[in-house]
Tab-separated table of C-alpha atoms in Angstrom:
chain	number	residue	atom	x	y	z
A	10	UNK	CA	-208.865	30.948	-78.453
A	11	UNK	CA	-207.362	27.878	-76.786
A	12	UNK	CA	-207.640	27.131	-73.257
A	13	UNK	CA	-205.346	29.000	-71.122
A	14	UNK	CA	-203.758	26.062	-68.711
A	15	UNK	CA	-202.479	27.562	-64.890
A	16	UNK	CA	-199.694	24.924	-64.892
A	17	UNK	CA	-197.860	22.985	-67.200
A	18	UNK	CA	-197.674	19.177	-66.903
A	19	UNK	CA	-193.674	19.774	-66.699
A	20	UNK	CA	-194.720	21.885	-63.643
A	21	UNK	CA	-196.445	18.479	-61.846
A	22	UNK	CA	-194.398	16.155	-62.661
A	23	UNK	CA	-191.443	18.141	-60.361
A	24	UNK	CA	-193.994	19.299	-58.122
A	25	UNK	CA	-195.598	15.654	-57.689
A	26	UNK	CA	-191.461	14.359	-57.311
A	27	UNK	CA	-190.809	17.388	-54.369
A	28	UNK	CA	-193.529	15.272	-52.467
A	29	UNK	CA	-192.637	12.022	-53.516
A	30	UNK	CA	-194.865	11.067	-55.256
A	31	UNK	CA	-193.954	9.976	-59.038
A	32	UNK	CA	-196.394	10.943	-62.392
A	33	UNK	CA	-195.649	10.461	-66.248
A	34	UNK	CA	-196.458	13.757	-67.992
A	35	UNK	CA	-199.465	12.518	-69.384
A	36	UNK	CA	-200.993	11.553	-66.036
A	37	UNK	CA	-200.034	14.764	-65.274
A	38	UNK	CA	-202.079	17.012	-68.191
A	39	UNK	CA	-205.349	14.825	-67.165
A	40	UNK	CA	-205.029	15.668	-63.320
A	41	UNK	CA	-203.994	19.004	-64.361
A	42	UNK	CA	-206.884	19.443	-66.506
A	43	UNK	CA	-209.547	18.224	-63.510
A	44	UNK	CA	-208.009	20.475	-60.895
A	45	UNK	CA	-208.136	23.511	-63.265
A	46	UNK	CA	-211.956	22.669	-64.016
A	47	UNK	CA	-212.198	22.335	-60.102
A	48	UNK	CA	-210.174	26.005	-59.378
A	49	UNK	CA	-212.426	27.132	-62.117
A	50	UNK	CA	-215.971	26.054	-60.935
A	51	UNK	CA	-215.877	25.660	-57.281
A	52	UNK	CA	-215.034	29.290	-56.662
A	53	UNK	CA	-216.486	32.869	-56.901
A	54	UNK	CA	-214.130	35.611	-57.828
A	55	UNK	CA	-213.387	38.560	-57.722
A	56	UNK	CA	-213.658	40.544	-61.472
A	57	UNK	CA	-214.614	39.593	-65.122
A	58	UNK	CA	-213.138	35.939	-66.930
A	59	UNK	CA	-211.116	37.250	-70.146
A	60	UNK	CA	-212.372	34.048	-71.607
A	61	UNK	CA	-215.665	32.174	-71.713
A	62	UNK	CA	-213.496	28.665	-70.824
A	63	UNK	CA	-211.458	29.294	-68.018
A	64	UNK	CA	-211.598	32.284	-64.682
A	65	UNK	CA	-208.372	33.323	-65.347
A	66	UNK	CA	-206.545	35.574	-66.336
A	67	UNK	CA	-208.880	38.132	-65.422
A	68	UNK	CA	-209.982	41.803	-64.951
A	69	UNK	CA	-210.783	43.579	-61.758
A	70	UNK	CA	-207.830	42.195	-59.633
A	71	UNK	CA	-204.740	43.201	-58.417
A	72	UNK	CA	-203.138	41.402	-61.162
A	73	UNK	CA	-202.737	42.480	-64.461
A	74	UNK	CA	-205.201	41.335	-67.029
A	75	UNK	CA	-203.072	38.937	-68.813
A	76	UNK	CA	-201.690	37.212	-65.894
A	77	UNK	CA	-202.415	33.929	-64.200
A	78	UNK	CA	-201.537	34.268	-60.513
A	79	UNK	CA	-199.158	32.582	-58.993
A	80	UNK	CA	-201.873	31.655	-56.291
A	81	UNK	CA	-204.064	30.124	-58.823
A	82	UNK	CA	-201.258	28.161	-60.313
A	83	UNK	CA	-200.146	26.573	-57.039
A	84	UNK	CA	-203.297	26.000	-56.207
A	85	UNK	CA	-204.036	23.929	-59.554
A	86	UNK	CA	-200.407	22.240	-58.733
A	87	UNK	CA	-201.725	21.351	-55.147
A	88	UNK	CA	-205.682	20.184	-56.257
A	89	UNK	CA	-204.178	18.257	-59.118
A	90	UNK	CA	-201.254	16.623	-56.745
A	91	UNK	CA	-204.527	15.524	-54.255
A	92	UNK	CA	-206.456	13.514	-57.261
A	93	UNK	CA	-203.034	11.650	-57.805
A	94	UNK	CA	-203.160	10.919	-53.867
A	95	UNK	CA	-206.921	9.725	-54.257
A	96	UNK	CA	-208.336	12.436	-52.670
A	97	UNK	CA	-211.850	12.131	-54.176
A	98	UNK	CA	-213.037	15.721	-54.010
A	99	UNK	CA	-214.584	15.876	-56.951
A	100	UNK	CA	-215.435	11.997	-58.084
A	101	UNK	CA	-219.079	11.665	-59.222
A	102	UNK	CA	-220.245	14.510	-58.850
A	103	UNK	CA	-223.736	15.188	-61.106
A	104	UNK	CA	-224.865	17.936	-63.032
A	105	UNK	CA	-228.095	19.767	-61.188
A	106	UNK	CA	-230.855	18.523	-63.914
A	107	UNK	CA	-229.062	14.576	-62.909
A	108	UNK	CA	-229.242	15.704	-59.198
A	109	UNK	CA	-232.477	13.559	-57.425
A	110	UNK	CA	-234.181	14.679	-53.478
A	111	UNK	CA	-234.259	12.546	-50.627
A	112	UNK	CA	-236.002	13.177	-47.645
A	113	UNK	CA	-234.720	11.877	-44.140
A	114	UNK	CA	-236.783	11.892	-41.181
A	115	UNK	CA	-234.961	12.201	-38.011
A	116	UNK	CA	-237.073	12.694	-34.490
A	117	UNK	CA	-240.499	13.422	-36.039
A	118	UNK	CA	-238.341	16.152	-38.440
A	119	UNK	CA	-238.346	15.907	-42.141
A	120	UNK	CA	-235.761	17.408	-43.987
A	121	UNK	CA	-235.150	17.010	-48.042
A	122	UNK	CA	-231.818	17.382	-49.368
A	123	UNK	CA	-230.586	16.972	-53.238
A	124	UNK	CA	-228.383	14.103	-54.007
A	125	UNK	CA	-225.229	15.158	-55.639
A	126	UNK	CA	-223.371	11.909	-56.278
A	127	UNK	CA	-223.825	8.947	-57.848
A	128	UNK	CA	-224.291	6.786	-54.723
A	129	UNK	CA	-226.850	8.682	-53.587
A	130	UNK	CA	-224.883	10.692	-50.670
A	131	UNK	CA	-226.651	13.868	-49.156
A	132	UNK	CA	-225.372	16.699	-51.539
A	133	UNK	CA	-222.696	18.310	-49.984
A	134	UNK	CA	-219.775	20.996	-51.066
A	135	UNK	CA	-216.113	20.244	-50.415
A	136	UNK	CA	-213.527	22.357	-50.916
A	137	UNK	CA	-209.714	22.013	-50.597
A	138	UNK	CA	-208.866	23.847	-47.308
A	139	UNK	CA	-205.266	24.486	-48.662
A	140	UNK	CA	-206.499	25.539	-52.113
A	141	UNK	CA	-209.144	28.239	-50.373
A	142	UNK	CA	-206.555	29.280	-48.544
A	143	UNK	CA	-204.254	30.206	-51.129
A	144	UNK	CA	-206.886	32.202	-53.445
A	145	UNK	CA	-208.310	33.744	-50.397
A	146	UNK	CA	-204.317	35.456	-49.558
A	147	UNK	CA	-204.001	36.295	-52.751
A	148	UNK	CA	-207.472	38.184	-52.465
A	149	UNK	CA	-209.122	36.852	-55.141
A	150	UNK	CA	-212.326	35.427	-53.581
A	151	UNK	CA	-215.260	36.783	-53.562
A	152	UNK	CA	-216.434	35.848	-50.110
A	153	UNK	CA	-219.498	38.377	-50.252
A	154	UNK	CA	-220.903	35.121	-52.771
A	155	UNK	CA	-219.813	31.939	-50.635
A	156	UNK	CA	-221.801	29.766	-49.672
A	157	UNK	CA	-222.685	28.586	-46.490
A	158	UNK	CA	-222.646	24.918	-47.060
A	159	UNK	CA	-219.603	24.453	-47.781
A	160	UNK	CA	-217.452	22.260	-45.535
A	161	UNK	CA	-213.720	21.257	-46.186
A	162	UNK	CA	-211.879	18.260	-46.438
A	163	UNK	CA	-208.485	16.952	-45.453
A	164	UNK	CA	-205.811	18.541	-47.605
């Protein structure tokens, strides 16, 4: 079964022109395609995938089992409208076995964090505010598995 897409490249171009900001419809498919991978990894939900390649639709919500929420489709719209502003939320990122440690002394203290980018930058979570906040209203988080790292960015 084919990936299910949460919006259509149509859907960015006009949402992308609302805000000004202009994208060809194949611009729009890629971005698209990174902010669904983003919805689709960054977050715990509530409920069982239908599908092995993407989170939604799913079972266990309030929604029925062969719907996409509206939530998670604005949300892809708004993540995928950020990468074509240059928000970088999700550029470099490695994979855990590429991850390295570094330790950092401060004060006599020694602390080791994993590297999670290619430039070597402490490893550190960011999430969309704006996107959180939209999954989280439409009560499809599972907050009982976030974690505690995570910090947000502008957006």
């Amino acid at each position: 079964m084919p990936r299910i897409l949460y919006a259509a490249s149509s859907e960015l171009v006009t949402y992308a022109a609302d805000r000004g900001v202009v994208v060809s419809e194949d611009e729009a498919r890629i971005q698209l395609n990174k902010a669904q991978d983003y919805i689709d990894n960054e977050y715990e939900y509530i409920g069982e995938p239908m599908q092995d390649d993407s989170q939604f639709p799913r079972t266990g919500t309030r929604f029925a089992d062969d719907v996409v929420p509206y939530a998670v489709k604005n949300a892809t719209l708004y993540a995928a409208l950020m990468l074509l502003q240059g928000v970088e939320f999700m550029e470099g990122k490695l994979a855990e076995s590429q991850q390295k440690s570094v330790k950092i002394a401060v004060s006599g203290i020694t602390e080791e964090f994993a590297t999670n980018y290619k430039d070597g930058a402490i490893q550190d979570s960011y999430r969309l505010d704006a996107v959180t906040v939209m999954l989280r209203r439409a009560n499809l988080l599972d907050d009982s598995m976030a974690s505690l790292n995570m910090r947000g960015v502008r957006g």
